[in-house]
């Protein structure tokens, strides 16, 4: 994770420029917020509670930011996955 500004962290999306899913796991003791942005506009905000994992869809060129709460340090594990390919039925 990289610090963008005080209290604001971001991760490097290996699928930048493509649609993907971000799996955000709270491995700490406190809840934290996740923001999804597009061109500096907030699209969605989600709270991830202690022990919880959220799967968040990121459209092309969307950015994911992690915001700790005011009570202290948050710990997270973030993984990115491509969406499953649609099955093609041939008859």
mmCIF file of N, CA, C and O in Angstrom:
data_model
loop_
_atom_site.group_PDB
_atom_site.id
_atom_site.type_symbol
_atom_site.label_atom_id
_atom_site.label_comp_id
_atom_site.label_asym_id
_atom_site.label_seq_id
_atom_site.Cartn_x
_atom_site.Cartn_y
_atom_site.Cartn_z
ATOM 1 N N UNK A 1 0.844 -1.173 0.000
ATOM 2 C CA UNK A 1 0.000 0.000 0.000
ATOM 3 C C UNK A 1 0.891 1.238 0.000
ATOM 4 O O UNK A 1 1.995 1.212 0.511
ATOM 5 N N UNK A 2 0.385 2.261 -0.570
ATOM 6 C CA UNK A 2 1.130 3.511 -0.626
ATOM 7 C C UNK A 2 0.292 4.623 -0.028
ATOM 8 O O UNK A 2 -0.918 4.665 -0.207
ATOM 9 N N UNK A 3 0.933 5.510 0.695
ATOM 10 C CA UNK A 3 0.232 6.653 1.285
ATOM 11 C C UNK A 3 0.039 7.740 0.244
ATOM 12 O O UNK A 3 0.991 8.190 -0.373
ATOM 13 N N UNK A 4 -1.183 8.140 0.030
ATOM 14 C CA UNK A 4 -1.482 9.211 -0.914
ATOM 15 C C UNK A 4 -1.433 10.565 -0.211
ATOM 16 O O UNK A 4 -0.882 11.518 -0.703
ATOM 17 N N UNK A 5 -2.062 10.647 0.944
ATOM 18 C CA UNK A 5 -2.092 11.824 1.808
ATOM 19 C C UNK A 5 -2.208 11.313 3.241
ATOM 20 O O UNK A 5 -2.487 10.140 3.439
ATOM 21 N N UNK A 6 -2.050 12.161 4.257
ATOM 22 C CA UNK A 6 -2.201 11.678 5.637
ATOM 23 C C UNK A 6 -3.545 10.980 5.837
ATOM 24 O O UNK A 6 -4.590 11.512 5.467
ATOM 25 N N UNK A 7 -3.498 9.757 6.391
ATOM 26 C CA UNK A 7 -4.719 9.003 6.654
ATOM 27 C C UNK A 7 -5.340 8.379 5.430
ATOM 28 O O UNK A 7 -6.447 7.874 5.470
ATOM 29 N N UNK A 8 -4.642 8.376 4.320
ATOM 30 C CA UNK A 8 -5.208 7.850 3.074
ATOM 31 C C UNK A 8 -4.197 6.922 2.414
ATOM 32 O O UNK A 8 -3.074 7.309 2.164
ATOM 33 N N UNK A 9 -4.602 5.692 2.170
ATOM 34 C CA UNK A 9 -3.733 4.715 1.524
ATOM 35 C C UNK A 9 -4.418 4.135 0.302
ATOM 36 O O UNK A 9 -5.634 4.054 0.231
ATOM 37 N N UNK A 10 -3.593 3.742 -0.651
ATOM 38 C CA UNK A 10 -4.101 3.120 -1.872
ATOM 39 C C UNK A 10 -3.238 1.901 -2.185
ATOM 40 O O UNK A 10 -2.127 1.771 -1.684
ATOM 41 N N UNK A 11 -3.737 1.021 -2.988
ATOM 42 C CA UNK A 11 -2.979 -0.151 -3.414
ATOM 43 C C UNK A 11 -2.746 -0.062 -4.915
ATOM 44 O O UNK A 11 -3.416 0.692 -5.612
ATOM 45 N N UNK A 12 -1.817 -0.853 -5.393
ATOM 46 C CA UNK A 12 -1.559 -0.904 -6.832
ATOM 47 C C UNK A 12 -2.423 -2.004 -7.430
ATOM 48 O O UNK A 12 -2.332 -3.166 -7.042
ATOM 49 N N UNK A 13 -3.268 -1.631 -8.353
ATOM 50 C CA UNK A 13 -4.161 -2.565 -9.024
ATOM 51 C C UNK A 13 -3.413 -3.186 -10.204
ATOM 52 O O UNK A 13 -3.079 -2.486 -11.156
ATOM 53 N N UNK A 14 -3.146 -4.499 -10.176
ATOM 54 C CA UNK A 14 -2.420 -5.118 -11.284
ATOM 55 C C UNK A 14 -3.220 -5.172 -12.586
ATOM 56 O O UNK A 14 -2.661 -5.443 -13.637
ATOM 57 N N UNK A 15 -4.503 -4.895 -12.508
ATOM 58 C CA UNK A 15 -5.362 -4.912 -13.691
ATOM 59 C C UNK A 15 -5.812 -3.500 -14.054
ATOM 60 O O UNK A 15 -6.896 -3.294 -14.592
ATOM 61 N N UNK A 16 -4.988 -2.511 -13.756
ATOM 62 C CA UNK A 16 -5.328 -1.122 -14.033
ATOM 63 C C UNK A 16 -5.757 -0.955 -15.487
ATOM 64 O O UNK A 16 -5.143 -1.494 -16.399
ATOM 65 N N UNK A 17 -6.842 -0.229 -15.695
ATOM 66 C CA UNK A 17 -7.367 -0.031 -17.039
ATOM 67 C C UNK A 17 -8.325 -1.127 -17.471
ATOM 68 O O UNK A 17 -8.820 -1.113 -18.592
ATOM 69 N N UNK A 18 -8.587 -2.091 -16.564
ATOM 70 C CA UNK A 18 -9.515 -3.187 -16.845
ATOM 71 C C UNK A 18 -10.506 -3.310 -15.692
ATOM 72 O O UNK A 18 -10.230 -2.889 -14.577
ATOM 73 N N UNK A 19 -11.642 -3.917 -15.964
ATOM 74 C CA UNK A 19 -12.596 -4.212 -14.914
ATOM 75 C C UNK A 19 -12.052 -5.357 -14.068
ATOM 76 O O UNK A 19 -11.451 -6.289 -14.586
ATOM 77 N N UNK A 20 -12.240 -5.282 -12.739
ATOM 78 C CA UNK A 20 -11.770 -6.353 -11.868
ATOM 79 C C UNK A 20 -12.521 -6.297 -10.536
ATOM 80 O O UNK A 20 -13.375 -5.442 -10.328
ATOM 81 N N UNK A 21 -12.199 -7.234 -9.663
ATOM 82 C CA UNK A 21 -12.735 -7.260 -8.311
ATOM 83 C C UNK A 21 -11.591 -7.055 -7.335
ATOM 84 O O UNK A 21 -10.506 -7.603 -7.518
ATOM 85 N N UNK A 22 -11.833 -6.268 -6.287
ATOM 86 C CA UNK A 22 -10.888 -6.107 -5.190
ATOM 87 C C UNK A 22 -11.459 -6.854 -3.994
ATOM 88 O O UNK A 22 -12.611 -6.656 -3.622
ATOM 89 N N UNK A 23 -10.667 -7.750 -3.428
ATOM 90 C CA UNK A 23 -11.049 -8.469 -2.223
ATOM 91 C C UNK A 23 -10.325 -7.797 -1.063
ATOM 92 O O UNK A 23 -9.094 -7.837 -0.984
ATOM 93 N N UNK A 24 -11.092 -7.161 -0.184
ATOM 94 C CA UNK A 24 -10.525 -6.408 0.930
ATOM 95 C C UNK A 24 -10.873 -7.144 2.218
ATOM 96 O O UNK A 24 -12.048 -7.293 2.559
ATOM 97 N N UNK A 25 -9.836 -7.612 2.921
ATOM 98 C CA UNK A 25 -10.014 -8.357 4.161
ATOM 99 C C UNK A 25 -9.504 -7.523 5.332
ATOM 100 O O UNK A 25 -8.379 -7.020 5.300
ATOM 101 N N UNK A 26 -10.316 -7.391 6.366
ATOM 102 C CA UNK A 26 -9.918 -6.676 7.571
ATOM 103 C C UNK A 26 -9.220 -7.675 8.498
ATOM 104 O O UNK A 26 -9.852 -8.561 9.054
ATOM 105 N N UNK A 27 -7.904 -7.538 8.645
ATOM 106 C CA UNK A 27 -7.135 -8.452 9.492
ATOM 107 C C UNK A 27 -6.722 -7.766 10.801
ATOM 108 O O UNK A 27 -5.911 -8.300 11.553
ATOM 109 N N UNK A 28 -7.280 -6.602 11.067
ATOM 110 C CA UNK A 28 -6.969 -5.853 12.282
ATOM 111 C C UNK A 28 -8.077 -5.942 13.305
ATOM 112 O O UNK A 28 -8.991 -6.765 13.204
ATOM 113 N N UNK A 29 -7.985 -5.073 14.282
ATOM 114 C CA UNK A 29 -8.927 -5.047 15.406
ATOM 115 C C UNK A 29 -10.006 -3.979 15.262
ATOM 116 O O UNK A 29 -10.919 -3.916 16.070
ATOM 117 N N UNK A 30 -9.892 -3.111 14.259
ATOM 118 C CA UNK A 30 -10.825 -2.000 14.093
ATOM 119 C C UNK A 30 -11.421 -1.999 12.689
ATOM 120 O O UNK A 30 -10.779 -2.419 11.742
ATOM 121 N N UNK A 31 -12.620 -1.475 12.586
ATOM 122 C CA UNK A 31 -13.224 -1.324 11.260
ATOM 123 C C UNK A 31 -12.548 -0.174 10.518
ATOM 124 O O UNK A 31 -11.889 0.671 11.129
ATOM 125 N N UNK A 32 -12.684 -0.173 9.208
ATOM 126 C CA UNK A 32 -12.158 0.916 8.386
ATOM 127 C C UNK A 32 -13.060 1.096 7.179
ATOM 128 O O UNK A 32 -13.924 0.259 6.904
ATOM 129 N N UNK A 33 -12.851 2.181 6.459
ATOM 130 C CA UNK A 33 -13.663 2.487 5.284
ATOM 131 C C UNK A 33 -12.871 2.233 4.006
ATOM 132 O O UNK A 33 -11.658 2.410 3.974
ATOM 133 N N UNK A 34 -13.595 1.858 2.978
ATOM 134 C CA UNK A 34 -13.035 1.699 1.639
ATOM 135 C C UNK A 34 -13.805 2.647 0.734
ATOM 136 O O UNK A 34 -15.033 2.696 0.773
ATOM 137 N N UNK A 35 -13.057 3.403 -0.058
ATOM 138 C CA UNK A 35 -13.664 4.325 -1.015
ATOM 139 C C UNK A 35 -13.310 3.885 -2.418
ATOM 140 O O UNK A 35 -12.161 3.581 -2.711
ATOM 141 N N UNK A 36 -14.299 3.894 -3.291
ATOM 142 C CA UNK A 36 -14.068 3.670 -4.714
ATOM 143 C C UNK A 36 -14.308 5.000 -5.402
ATOM 144 O O UNK A 36 -15.346 5.629 -5.204
ATOM 145 N N UNK A 37 -13.310 5.439 -6.179
ATOM 146 C CA UNK A 37 -13.397 6.726 -6.854
ATOM 147 C C UNK A 37 -13.151 6.572 -8.344
ATOM 148 O O UNK A 37 -12.466 5.667 -8.786
ATOM 149 N N UNK A 38 -13.712 7.522 -9.081
ATOM 150 C CA UNK A 38 -13.485 7.639 -10.523
ATOM 151 C C UNK A 38 -13.252 9.116 -10.806
ATOM 152 O O UNK A 38 -14.131 9.943 -10.546
ATOM 153 N N UNK A 39 -12.062 9.435 -11.276
ATOM 154 C CA UNK A 39 -11.688 10.829 -11.568
ATOM 155 C C UNK A 39 -11.983 11.748 -10.387
ATOM 156 O O UNK A 39 -12.663 12.760 -10.514
ATOM 157 N N UNK A 40 -11.490 11.388 -9.214
ATOM 158 C CA UNK A 40 -11.627 12.167 -7.981
ATOM 159 C C UNK A 40 -13.058 12.309 -7.465
ATOM 160 O O UNK A 40 -13.329 13.083 -6.564
ATOM 161 N N UNK A 41 -14.001 11.567 -8.036
ATOM 162 C CA UNK A 41 -15.380 11.573 -7.548
ATOM 163 C C UNK A 41 -15.651 10.259 -6.832
ATOM 164 O O UNK A 41 -15.367 9.182 -7.363
ATOM 165 N N UNK A 42 -16.189 10.335 -5.615
ATOM 166 C CA UNK A 42 -16.492 9.125 -4.850
ATOM 167 C C UNK A 42 -17.707 8.432 -5.461
ATOM 168 O O UNK A 42 -18.764 9.026 -5.610
ATOM 169 N N UNK A 43 -17.521 7.160 -5.804
ATOM 170 C CA UNK A 43 -18.582 6.355 -6.409
ATOM 171 C C UNK A 43 -19.292 5.518 -5.342
ATOM 172 O O UNK A 43 -20.506 5.356 -5.374
ATOM 173 N N UNK A 44 -18.490 4.997 -4.383
ATOM 174 C CA UNK A 44 -19.046 4.128 -3.353
ATOM 175 C C UNK A 44 -18.149 4.175 -2.121
ATOM 176 O O UNK A 44 -16.926 4.288 -2.241
ATOM 177 N N UNK A 45 -18.757 4.089 -0.929
ATOM 178 C CA UNK A 45 -18.020 3.967 0.326
ATOM 179 C C UNK A 45 -18.578 2.771 1.087
ATOM 180 O O UNK A 45 -19.792 2.610 1.174
ATOM 181 N N UNK A 46 -17.674 1.938 1.607
ATOM 182 C CA UNK A 46 -18.060 0.712 2.287
ATOM 183 C C UNK A 46 -17.260 0.596 3.575
ATOM 184 O O UNK A 46 -16.067 0.897 3.589
ATOM 185 N N UNK A 47 -17.899 0.162 4.661
ATOM 186 C CA UNK A 47 -17.199 -0.125 5.910
ATOM 187 C C UNK A 47 -16.873 -1.615 5.956
ATOM 188 O O UNK A 47 -17.720 -2.451 5.648
ATOM 189 N N UNK A 48 -15.628 -1.932 6.332
ATOM 190 C CA UNK A 48 -15.205 -3.322 6.479
ATOM 191 C C UNK A 48 -14.935 -3.539 7.970
ATOM 192 O O UNK A 48 -14.028 -2.934 8.537
ATOM 193 N N UNK A 49 -15.741 -4.394 8.591
ATOM 194 C CA UNK A 49 -15.634 -4.647 10.028
ATOM 195 C C UNK A 49 -14.543 -5.676 10.322
ATOM 196 O O UNK A 49 -14.100 -6.399 9.427
ATOM 197 N N UNK A 50 -14.136 -5.746 11.573
ATOM 198 C CA UNK A 50 -13.129 -6.704 12.034
ATOM 199 C C UNK A 50 -13.486 -8.115 11.570
ATOM 200 O O UNK A 50 -14.620 -8.555 11.733
ATOM 201 N N UNK A 51 -12.542 -8.795 10.933
ATOM 202 C CA UNK A 51 -12.746 -10.175 10.484
ATOM 203 C C UNK A 51 -13.552 -10.317 9.206
ATOM 204 O O UNK A 51 -13.775 -11.428 8.733
ATOM 205 N N UNK A 52 -13.989 -9.256 8.620
ATOM 206 C CA UNK A 52 -14.852 -9.285 7.438
ATOM 207 C C UNK A 52 -14.030 -9.145 6.157
ATOM 208 O O UNK A 52 -12.989 -8.510 6.139
ATOM 209 N N UNK A 53 -14.525 -9.754 5.076
ATOM 210 C CA UNK A 53 -13.940 -9.616 3.743
ATOM 211 C C UNK A 53 -15.024 -9.124 2.806
ATOM 212 O O UNK A 53 -16.133 -9.656 2.802
ATOM 213 N N UNK A 54 -14.701 -8.114 2.023
ATOM 214 C CA UNK A 54 -15.645 -7.554 1.045
ATOM 215 C C UNK A 54 -15.073 -7.746 -0.351
ATOM 216 O O UNK A 54 -13.886 -7.549 -0.587
ATOM 217 N N UNK A 55 -15.932 -8.125 -1.287
ATOM 218 C CA UNK A 55 -15.579 -8.202 -2.697
ATOM 219 C C UNK A 55 -16.214 -6.997 -3.381
ATOM 220 O O UNK A 55 -17.430 -6.844 -3.367
ATOM 221 N N UNK A 56 -15.367 -6.145 -3.948
ATOM 222 C CA UNK A 56 -15.844 -4.898 -4.538
ATOM 223 C C UNK A 56 -15.494 -4.847 -6.017
ATOM 224 O O UNK A 56 -14.339 -5.050 -6.396
ATOM 225 N N UNK A 57 -16.486 -4.567 -6.834
ATOM 226 C CA UNK A 57 -16.269 -4.497 -8.271
ATOM 227 C C UNK A 57 -15.691 -3.130 -8.634
ATOM 228 O O UNK A 57 -16.228 -2.104 -8.238
ATOM 229 N N UNK A 58 -14.591 -3.165 -9.364
ATOM 230 C CA UNK A 58 -13.972 -1.930 -9.854
ATOM 231 C C UNK A 58 -14.108 -1.888 -11.366
ATOM 232 O O UNK A 58 -13.608 -2.774 -12.059
ATOM 233 N N UNK A 59 -14.780 -0.884 -11.855
ATOM 234 C CA UNK A 59 -14.879 -0.702 -13.300
ATOM 235 C C UNK A 59 -13.565 -0.137 -13.829
ATOM 236 O O UNK A 59 -12.701 0.291 -13.045
ATOM 237 N N UNK A 60 -13.419 -0.106 -15.120
ATOM 238 C CA UNK A 60 -12.206 0.401 -15.755
ATOM 239 C C UNK A 60 -11.880 1.803 -15.225
ATOM 240 O O UNK A 60 -12.751 2.662 -15.167
ATOM 241 N N UNK A 61 -10.626 1.991 -14.820
ATOM 242 C CA UNK A 61 -10.092 3.267 -14.336
ATOM 243 C C UNK A 61 -10.640 3.727 -12.984
ATOM 244 O O UNK A 61 -10.452 4.873 -12.608
ATOM 245 N N UNK A 62 -11.330 2.841 -12.239
ATOM 246 C CA UNK A 62 -11.750 3.173 -10.887
ATOM 247 C C UNK A 62 -10.563 2.969 -9.948
ATOM 248 O O UNK A 62 -9.683 2.158 -10.202
ATOM 249 N N UNK A 63 -10.546 3.705 -8.842
ATOM 250 C CA UNK A 63 -9.475 3.621 -7.862
ATOM 251 C C UNK A 63 -10.050 3.206 -6.513
ATOM 252 O O UNK A 63 -11.163 3.593 -6.155
ATOM 253 N N UNK A 64 -9.256 2.450 -5.760
ATOM 254 C CA UNK A 64 -9.653 1.967 -4.443
ATOM 255 C C UNK A 64 -8.769 2.634 -3.389
ATOM 256 O O UNK A 64 -7.546 2.639 -3.529
ATOM 257 N N UNK A 65 -9.388 3.199 -2.336
ATOM 258 C CA UNK A 65 -8.653 3.825 -1.245
ATOM 259 C C UNK A 65 -9.115 3.228 0.077
ATOM 260 O O UNK A 65 -10.297 2.950 0.255
ATOM 261 N N UNK A 66 -8.186 3.055 0.996
ATOM 262 C CA UNK A 66 -8.482 2.551 2.331
ATOM 263 C C UNK A 66 -8.316 3.695 3.321
ATOM 264 O O UNK A 66 -7.290 4.370 3.321
ATOM 265 N N UNK A 67 -9.323 3.911 4.167
ATOM 266 C CA UNK A 67 -9.300 4.983 5.150
ATOM 267 C C UNK A 67 -9.448 4.395 6.546
ATOM 268 O O UNK A 67 -10.500 3.843 6.872
ATOM 269 N N UNK A 68 -8.412 4.509 7.398
ATOM 270 C CA UNK A 68 -8.549 4.014 8.770
ATOM 271 C C UNK A 68 -9.521 4.895 9.549
ATOM 272 O O UNK A 68 -9.794 6.018 9.158
ATOM 273 N N UNK A 69 -10.037 4.353 10.647
ATOM 274 C CA UNK A 69 -10.929 5.171 11.464
ATOM 275 C C UNK A 69 -10.113 6.025 12.424
ATOM 276 O O UNK A 69 -8.893 5.858 12.546
ATOM 277 N N UNK A 70 -10.762 6.940 13.103
ATOM 278 C CA UNK A 70 -10.072 7.890 13.976
ATOM 279 C C UNK A 70 -9.494 7.238 15.238
ATOM 280 O O UNK A 70 -8.645 7.824 15.894
ATOM 281 N N UNK A 71 -9.935 6.022 15.581
ATOM 282 C CA UNK A 71 -9.479 5.381 16.810
ATOM 283 C C UNK A 71 -8.099 4.727 16.695
ATOM 284 O O UNK A 71 -7.556 4.267 17.673
ATOM 285 N N UNK A 72 -7.541 4.607 15.511
ATOM 286 C CA UNK A 72 -6.214 4.007 15.424
ATOM 287 C C UNK A 72 -5.926 3.345 14.103
ATOM 288 O O UNK A 72 -6.589 3.581 13.106
ATOM 289 N N UNK A 73 -4.930 2.478 14.134
ATOM 290 C CA UNK A 73 -4.403 1.827 12.945
ATOM 291 C C UNK A 73 -5.352 0.732 12.463
ATOM 292 O O UNK A 73 -5.896 -0.032 13.257
ATOM 293 N N UNK A 74 -5.524 0.657 11.158
ATOM 294 C CA UNK A 74 -6.302 -0.416 10.542
ATOM 295 C C UNK A 74 -5.339 -1.331 9.797
ATOM 296 O O UNK A 74 -4.312 -0.882 9.293
ATOM 297 N N UNK A 75 -5.662 -2.621 9.742
ATOM 298 C CA UNK A 75 -4.842 -3.579 9.015
ATOM 299 C C UNK A 75 -5.721 -4.285 8.000
ATOM 300 O O UNK A 75 -6.813 -4.747 8.320
ATOM 301 N N UNK A 76 -5.201 -4.366 6.770
ATOM 302 C CA UNK A 76 -6.000 -4.964 5.698
ATOM 303 C C UNK A 76 -5.116 -5.800 4.786
ATOM 304 O O UNK A 76 -3.922 -5.559 4.660
ATOM 305 N N UNK A 77 -5.758 -6.757 4.154
ATOM 306 C CA UNK A 77 -5.136 -7.537 3.075
ATOM 307 C C UNK A 77 -6.000 -7.290 1.848
ATOM 308 O O UNK A 77 -7.224 -7.412 1.905
ATOM 309 N N UNK A 78 -5.362 -6.932 0.728
ATOM 310 C CA UNK A 78 -6.102 -6.618 -0.496
ATOM 311 C C UNK A 78 -5.572 -7.486 -1.626
ATOM 312 O O UNK A 78 -4.358 -7.611 -1.806
ATOM 313 N N UNK A 79 -6.479 -8.086 -2.359
ATOM 314 C CA UNK A 79 -6.124 -8.902 -3.523
ATOM 315 C C UNK A 79 -7.037 -8.483 -4.671
ATOM 316 O O UNK A 79 -8.167 -8.048 -4.447
ATOM 317 N N UNK A 80 -6.537 -8.596 -5.875
ATOM 318 C CA UNK A 80 -7.323 -8.243 -7.055
ATOM 319 C C UNK A 80 -7.518 -9.478 -7.914
ATOM 320 O O UNK A 80 -6.616 -10.296 -8.057
ATOM 321 N N UNK A 81 -8.702 -9.589 -8.489
ATOM 322 C CA UNK A 81 -9.030 -10.725 -9.364
ATOM 323 C C UNK A 81 -9.757 -10.219 -10.591
ATOM 324 O O UNK A 81 -10.543 -9.285 -10.517
ATOM 325 N N UNK A 82 -9.500 -10.883 -11.693
ATOM 326 C CA UNK A 82 -10.276 -10.590 -12.909
ATOM 327 C C UNK A 82 -11.647 -11.227 -12.752
ATOM 328 O O UNK A 82 -11.781 -12.266 -12.111
ATOM 329 N N UNK A 83 -12.675 -10.632 -13.367
ATOM 330 C CA UNK A 83 -14.003 -11.248 -13.289
ATOM 331 C C UNK A 83 -14.000 -12.584 -14.025
ATOM 332 O O UNK A 83 -13.237 -12.761 -14.986
ATOM 333 N N UNK A 84 -14.819 -13.516 -13.565
ATOM 334 C CA UNK A 84 -14.882 -14.809 -14.263
ATOM 335 C C UNK A 84 -15.375 -14.619 -15.694
ATOM 336 O O UNK A 84 -16.226 -13.764 -15.958
ATOM 337 N N UNK A 85 -14.791 -15.385 -16.577
ATOM 338 C CA UNK A 85 -15.214 -15.306 -17.992
ATOM 339 C C UNK A 85 -16.572 -15.966 -18.142
ATOM 340 O O UNK A 85 -16.846 -16.995 -17.531
ATOM 341 N N UNK A 86 -17.390 -15.382 -18.959
ATOM 342 C CA UNK A 86 -18.729 -15.933 -19.210
ATOM 343 C C UNK A 86 -18.608 -17.244 -19.988
ATOM 344 O O UNK A 86 -17.755 -17.371 -20.858
ATOM 345 N N UNK A 87 -19.442 -18.180 -19.637
ATOM 346 C CA UNK A 87 -19.436 -19.447 -20.358
ATOM 347 C C UNK A 87 -20.033 -19.260 -21.734
ATOM 348 O O UNK A 87 -21.017 -18.545 -21.917
ATOM 349 N N UNK A 88 -19.452 -19.888 -22.700
ATOM 350 C CA UNK A 88 -19.955 -19.822 -24.081
ATOM 351 C C UNK A 88 -20.559 -21.184 -24.406
ATOM 352 O O UNK A 88 -19.870 -22.188 -24.388
ATOM 353 N N UNK A 89 -21.841 -21.177 -24.673
ATOM 354 C CA UNK A 89 -22.521 -22.410 -25.048
ATOM 355 C C UNK A 89 -22.560 -22.515 -26.572
ATOM 356 O O UNK A 89 -22.990 -21.607 -27.244
ATOM 357 N N UNK A 90 -22.106 -23.617 -27.054
ATOM 358 C CA UNK A 90 -22.131 -23.850 -28.497
ATOM 359 C C UNK A 90 -23.087 -24.999 -28.789
ATOM 360 O O UNK A 90 -22.999 -26.046 -28.177
ATOM 361 N N UNK A 91 -23.950 -24.774 -29.732
ATOM 362 C CA UNK A 91 -24.928 -25.808 -30.103
ATOM 363 C C UNK A 91 -24.753 -26.179 -31.550
ATOM 364 O O UNK A 91 -24.388 -25.447 -32.373
#
